[in-house]
Amino acid sequence: MNDATNDRVSIKVWSDYVCPYCMLAEGPLHEATHDLDADIEWMPFELRPYPKPTLRPEDDYLPSVWASSVYPMARRMGVDITLPTVSPQPYTRLAFEGYQYAAEHGKAAEYTPRMLRAFFQENQDIGRLEVLTAIAAELGLDADDYARALKDGTYRETHQEALRTAQAYRISAVPTIIVNDRHRIEGVPNAARLRKAVLDEQAFLAVSQGNACGIDGC
C-alpha cells in the first residue's frame, strides 16, 4: 500500500479528535519533519463510534489519566492542553465527515490540528454541527456548503471507507504513525526516532530509484 512518489516520504497519522495524545503528537511530528521531504496525512479513527458510550470528564477515569499521564507529558513538551468539560465527550463521526470535505477542498492539513485545538484548548463541543461549521468558516471553507454536506451525509461513505483503511492497517490505538508502510510507531512519537525512520526511507527510495549506489552496484 506504499503511496510515496519520487523521493517524498509518506507519513500517515491515525488520530481521533477526542484523544489528547493526538494533539501532543503534533509537535514531534513537525520537529522530526520540518526540513524533510515528507507528506503528513491525518487519517481518521473513531475510538468510540456510536452507539458505544463516550467518556464523561466527571467520572474517575479521565481525571485520573490526565493527572498521571496527559498533564505531565504536556508540561514536559510545553503544550497548553486542558481536559475538556464537554460531557459526555462528543462522537467524532460528523467532524470526520467534515474532514473529508476539507480534504476535497484543500484544507486537510489545517483541519485536524484546528479540531484538536478547538476541543482541548477551547473546550468546544465538536460534536455539534454549528461548532464544526464555525471552525470550517475560520479555515476559509464555504460554511453553508460545508454544513449542507454534513446534513446530507455527502461524505458519509468516504469516511466509512477511511475507517476500512484503518482496519486494513490494523489500527487499534491512536496516535498510530506509519512511515511509507514500513515503519510503525504507536503513541506520541519520539522526534528523533521518527526523523530516523523518515531519513531511512529517503535513503531507501534513493537507492531503489537509482539515485544512489547500493551494495549490489549502481
Tab-separated table of C-alpha atoms in Angstrom:
chain	number	residue	atom	x	y	z
A	1	MET	CA	0.000	0.000	0.000
A	2	ASN	CA	3.007	2.276	-0.373
A	3	ASP	CA	1.945	5.549	-1.961
A	4	ALA	CA	5.170	7.519	-1.815
A	5	THR	CA	6.175	9.192	-5.063
A	6	ASN	CA	9.683	10.201	-6.125
A	7	ASP	CA	11.755	10.879	-3.002
A	8	ARG	CA	8.926	12.162	-0.807
A	9	VAL	CA	8.113	10.070	2.224
A	10	SER	CA	4.529	9.306	3.188
A	11	ILE	CA	3.605	9.677	6.860
A	12	LYS	CA	0.120	8.537	7.796
A	13	VAL	CA	-1.095	9.634	11.235
A	14	TRP	CA	-4.236	7.970	12.563
A	15	SER	CA	-5.982	10.116	15.144
A	16	ASP	CA	-9.246	10.871	16.885
A	17	TYR	CA	-10.246	14.389	17.859
A	18	VAL	CA	-11.017	13.342	21.451
A	19	CYS	CA	-7.577	11.816	22.042
A	20	PRO	CA	-5.210	14.214	23.863
A	21	TYR	CA	-2.164	12.228	22.793
A	22	CYS	CA	-3.012	13.016	19.166
A	23	MET	CA	-2.635	16.694	19.949
A	24	LEU	CA	0.614	16.027	21.811
A	25	ALA	CA	1.922	14.138	18.766
A	26	GLU	CA	1.750	17.254	16.608
A	27	GLY	CA	4.924	18.845	17.999
A	28	PRO	CA	7.228	15.837	17.497
A	29	LEU	CA	5.781	15.332	14.010
A	30	HIS	CA	6.783	18.828	12.946
A	31	GLU	CA	10.096	18.706	14.809
A	32	ALA	CA	11.043	15.498	13.026
A	33	THR	CA	9.988	16.519	9.520
A	34	HIS	CA	10.037	20.328	9.183
A	35	ASP	CA	13.053	20.315	6.862
A	36	LEU	CA	12.475	16.964	5.149
A	37	ASP	CA	10.550	15.974	2.028
A	38	ALA	CA	7.698	14.260	3.822
A	39	ASP	CA	3.943	14.360	3.324
A	40	ILE	CA	1.921	14.113	6.541
A	41	GLU	CA	-1.604	12.809	6.091
A	42	TRP	CA	-4.011	12.749	9.042
A	43	MET	CA	-6.143	9.595	8.956
A	44	PRO	CA	-9.497	9.091	10.727
A	45	PHE	CA	-10.090	6.586	13.500
A	46	GLU	CA	-13.079	6.627	15.845
A	47	LEU	CA	-12.164	5.423	19.327
A	48	ARG	CA	-15.797	5.167	20.396
A	49	PRO	CA	-18.133	5.043	17.412
A	50	TYR	CA	-21.848	5.418	18.000
A	51	PRO	CA	-23.634	3.809	19.837
A	52	LYS	CA	-20.710	2.925	22.129
A	53	PRO	CA	-20.884	5.303	25.119
A	54	THR	CA	-18.312	8.079	25.173
A	55	LEU	CA	-16.372	9.118	28.264
A	56	ARG	CA	-17.513	11.623	30.898
A	57	PRO	CA	-14.984	14.034	32.458
A	58	GLU	CA	-16.815	13.966	35.795
A	59	ASP	CA	-16.206	10.233	36.184
A	60	ASP	CA	-12.992	8.958	37.797
A	61	TYR	CA	-11.263	7.623	34.675
A	62	LEU	CA	-10.467	10.768	32.669
A	63	PRO	CA	-9.214	12.933	35.576
A	64	SER	CA	-7.002	10.061	36.717
A	65	VAL	CA	-5.444	9.505	33.281
A	66	TRP	CA	-4.922	13.198	32.737
A	67	ALA	CA	-3.301	13.678	36.156
A	68	SER	CA	-0.972	10.701	35.825
A	69	SER	CA	-0.087	10.877	32.134
A	70	VAL	CA	-1.512	13.644	29.932
A	71	TYR	CA	-0.694	16.676	32.067
A	72	PRO	CA	2.872	15.552	32.963
A	73	MET	CA	3.642	14.844	29.298
A	74	ALA	CA	2.112	18.148	28.190
A	75	ARG	CA	4.207	20.062	30.750
A	76	ARG	CA	7.395	18.361	29.540
A	77	MET	CA	6.522	19.244	25.957
A	78	GLY	CA	5.341	22.766	26.711
A	79	VAL	CA	1.868	22.171	25.268
A	80	ASP	CA	-1.182	24.044	26.551
A	81	ILE	CA	-3.891	21.400	26.898
A	82	THR	CA	-6.831	21.002	29.285
A	83	LEU	CA	-9.307	18.219	29.970
A	84	PRO	CA	-12.499	19.461	28.274
A	85	THR	CA	-15.636	19.720	30.375
A	86	VAL	CA	-17.927	18.701	27.491
A	87	SER	CA	-19.958	15.810	28.879
A	88	PRO	CA	-20.346	13.247	27.625
A	89	GLN	CA	-17.490	13.610	25.179
A	90	PRO	CA	-18.703	14.079	21.602
A	91	TYR	CA	-18.872	11.457	18.921
A	92	THR	CA	-16.462	12.379	16.140
A	93	ARG	CA	-18.093	10.881	13.044
A	94	LEU	CA	-19.572	14.202	11.925
A	95	ALA	CA	-16.278	16.031	12.428
A	96	PHE	CA	-14.528	13.349	10.393
A	97	GLU	CA	-17.056	13.690	7.589
A	98	GLY	CA	-16.155	17.365	7.717
A	99	TYR	CA	-12.513	16.367	7.398
A	100	GLN	CA	-13.318	14.632	4.129
A	101	TYR	CA	-14.963	17.832	2.917
A	102	ALA	CA	-11.913	19.824	3.986
A	103	ALA	CA	-9.583	17.375	2.232
A	104	GLU	CA	-11.530	17.696	-1.001
A	105	HIS	CA	-11.240	21.481	-0.742
A	106	GLY	CA	-7.518	21.649	0.018
A	107	LYS	CA	-7.672	22.149	3.796
A	108	ALA	CA	-6.810	18.679	5.107
A	109	ALA	CA	-3.519	19.723	6.716
A	110	GLU	CA	-5.125	22.547	8.686
A	111	TYR	CA	-8.355	20.813	9.668
A	112	THR	CA	-7.195	18.152	12.119
A	113	PRO	CA	-4.854	20.356	14.208
A	114	ARG	CA	-7.576	23.023	14.361
A	115	MET	CA	-10.162	20.497	15.530
A	116	LEU	CA	-7.817	19.250	18.253
A	117	ARG	CA	-7.217	22.811	19.456
A	118	ALA	CA	-10.944	23.519	19.454
A	119	PHE	CA	-11.570	20.602	21.801
A	120	PHE	CA	-8.512	20.614	24.035
A	121	GLN	CA	-7.734	24.330	24.228
A	122	GLU	CA	-11.107	25.989	23.662
A	123	ASN	CA	-13.455	23.448	25.283
A	124	GLN	CA	-15.710	23.453	22.219
A	125	ASP	CA	-18.256	20.686	21.635
A	126	ILE	CA	-17.015	19.371	18.302
A	127	GLY	CA	-19.969	17.006	18.044
A	128	ARG	CA	-22.280	19.931	17.209
A	129	LEU	CA	-22.841	20.946	13.608
A	130	GLU	CA	-22.828	24.673	14.369
A	131	VAL	CA	-19.443	24.401	16.102
A	132	LEU	CA	-17.951	22.448	13.214
A	133	THR	CA	-19.369	24.898	10.699
A	134	ALA	CA	-17.837	27.868	12.508
A	135	ILE	CA	-14.442	26.147	12.501
A	136	ALA	CA	-14.805	25.351	8.799
A	137	ALA	CA	-15.549	29.002	8.050
A	138	GLU	CA	-12.491	30.036	10.077
A	139	LEU	CA	-10.382	27.786	7.843
A	140	GLY	CA	-11.719	29.527	4.752
A	141	LEU	CA	-14.207	26.844	3.735
A	142	ASP	CA	-17.692	27.678	2.483
A	143	ALA	CA	-19.706	27.426	5.704
A	144	ASP	CA	-23.096	26.903	4.042
A	145	ASP	CA	-21.785	24.264	1.660
A	146	TYR	CA	-19.917	22.521	4.469
A	147	ALA	CA	-22.994	22.424	6.710
A	148	ARG	CA	-25.167	21.197	3.846
A	149	ALA	CA	-22.716	18.387	3.060
A	150	LEU	CA	-22.724	17.220	6.668
A	151	LYS	CA	-26.509	17.417	6.949
A	152	ASP	CA	-26.932	15.455	3.719
A	153	GLY	CA	-24.304	12.844	4.602
A	154	THR	CA	-22.387	13.621	1.420
A	155	TYR	CA	-19.115	12.317	2.843
A	156	ARG	CA	-20.510	9.524	4.988
A	157	GLU	CA	-19.357	6.731	2.695
A	158	THR	CA	-15.980	8.402	2.179
A	159	HIS	CA	-15.498	8.395	5.917
A	160	GLN	CA	-16.570	4.754	6.169
A	161	GLU	CA	-14.020	3.881	3.505
A	162	ALA	CA	-11.376	5.679	5.581
A	163	LEU	CA	-12.347	3.555	8.573
A	164	ARG	CA	-11.987	0.446	6.421
A	165	THR	CA	-8.494	1.651	5.559
A	166	ALA	CA	-7.757	1.867	9.271
A	167	GLN	CA	-8.902	-1.735	9.632
A	168	ALA	CA	-6.636	-2.770	6.765
A	169	TYR	CA	-3.689	-1.225	8.617
A	170	ARG	CA	-4.805	-2.934	11.855
A	171	ILE	CA	-5.183	0.355	13.705
A	172	SER	CA	-6.387	-0.171	17.269
A	173	ALA	CA	-4.949	2.860	19.087
A	174	VAL	CA	-4.215	6.498	18.323
A	175	PRO	CA	-1.986	8.134	17.506
A	176	THR	CA	-0.528	5.490	15.219
A	177	ILE	CA	2.051	6.703	12.718
A	178	ILE	CA	3.125	4.671	9.695
A	179	VAL	CA	6.044	5.830	7.560
A	180	ASN	CA	5.976	4.553	3.971
A	181	ASP	CA	4.131	1.427	5.126
A	182	ARG	CA	7.412	0.134	6.610
A	183	HIS	CA	7.824	1.857	9.997
A	184	ARG	CA	5.080	1.837	12.607
A	185	ILE	CA	5.037	3.985	15.746
A	186	GLU	CA	2.166	3.779	18.227
A	187	GLY	CA	1.699	6.568	20.754
A	188	VAL	CA	3.221	10.039	20.918
A	189	PRO	CA	6.361	9.702	18.806
A	190	ASN	CA	9.902	10.438	19.838
A	191	ALA	CA	11.028	13.083	17.332
A	192	ALA	CA	14.483	11.569	16.876
A	193	ARG	CA	13.079	8.093	16.224
A	194	LEU	CA	10.542	9.431	13.745
A	195	ARG	CA	13.159	11.509	11.957
A	196	LYS	CA	15.421	8.474	11.624
A	197	ALA	CA	12.549	6.496	10.084
A	198	VAL	CA	11.949	9.250	7.529
A	199	LEU	CA	15.655	9.553	6.691
A	200	ASP	CA	15.928	5.778	6.341
A	201	GLU	CA	13.030	5.843	3.901
A	202	GLN	CA	14.542	8.673	1.904
A	203	ALA	CA	17.750	6.660	1.591
A	204	PHE	CA	15.788	3.543	0.613
A	205	LEU	CA	13.869	5.441	-2.050
A	206	ALA	CA	17.051	6.977	-3.439
A	207	VAL	CA	18.643	3.549	-3.874
A	208	SER	CA	15.504	1.908	-5.282
A	209	GLN	CA	15.091	4.680	-7.845
A	210	GLY	CA	18.709	4.520	-8.942
A	211	ASN	CA	19.702	7.842	-7.351
A	212	ALA	CA	22.454	6.246	-5.297
A	213	CYS	CA	24.757	3.259	-5.256
A	214	GLY	CA	23.918	0.244	-3.138
A	215	ILE	CA	25.994	-2.746	-2.061
A	216	ASP	CA	24.940	-4.589	-5.231
A	217	GLY	CA	26.043	-1.793	-7.544
A	218	CYS	CA	24.730	1.374	-9.156
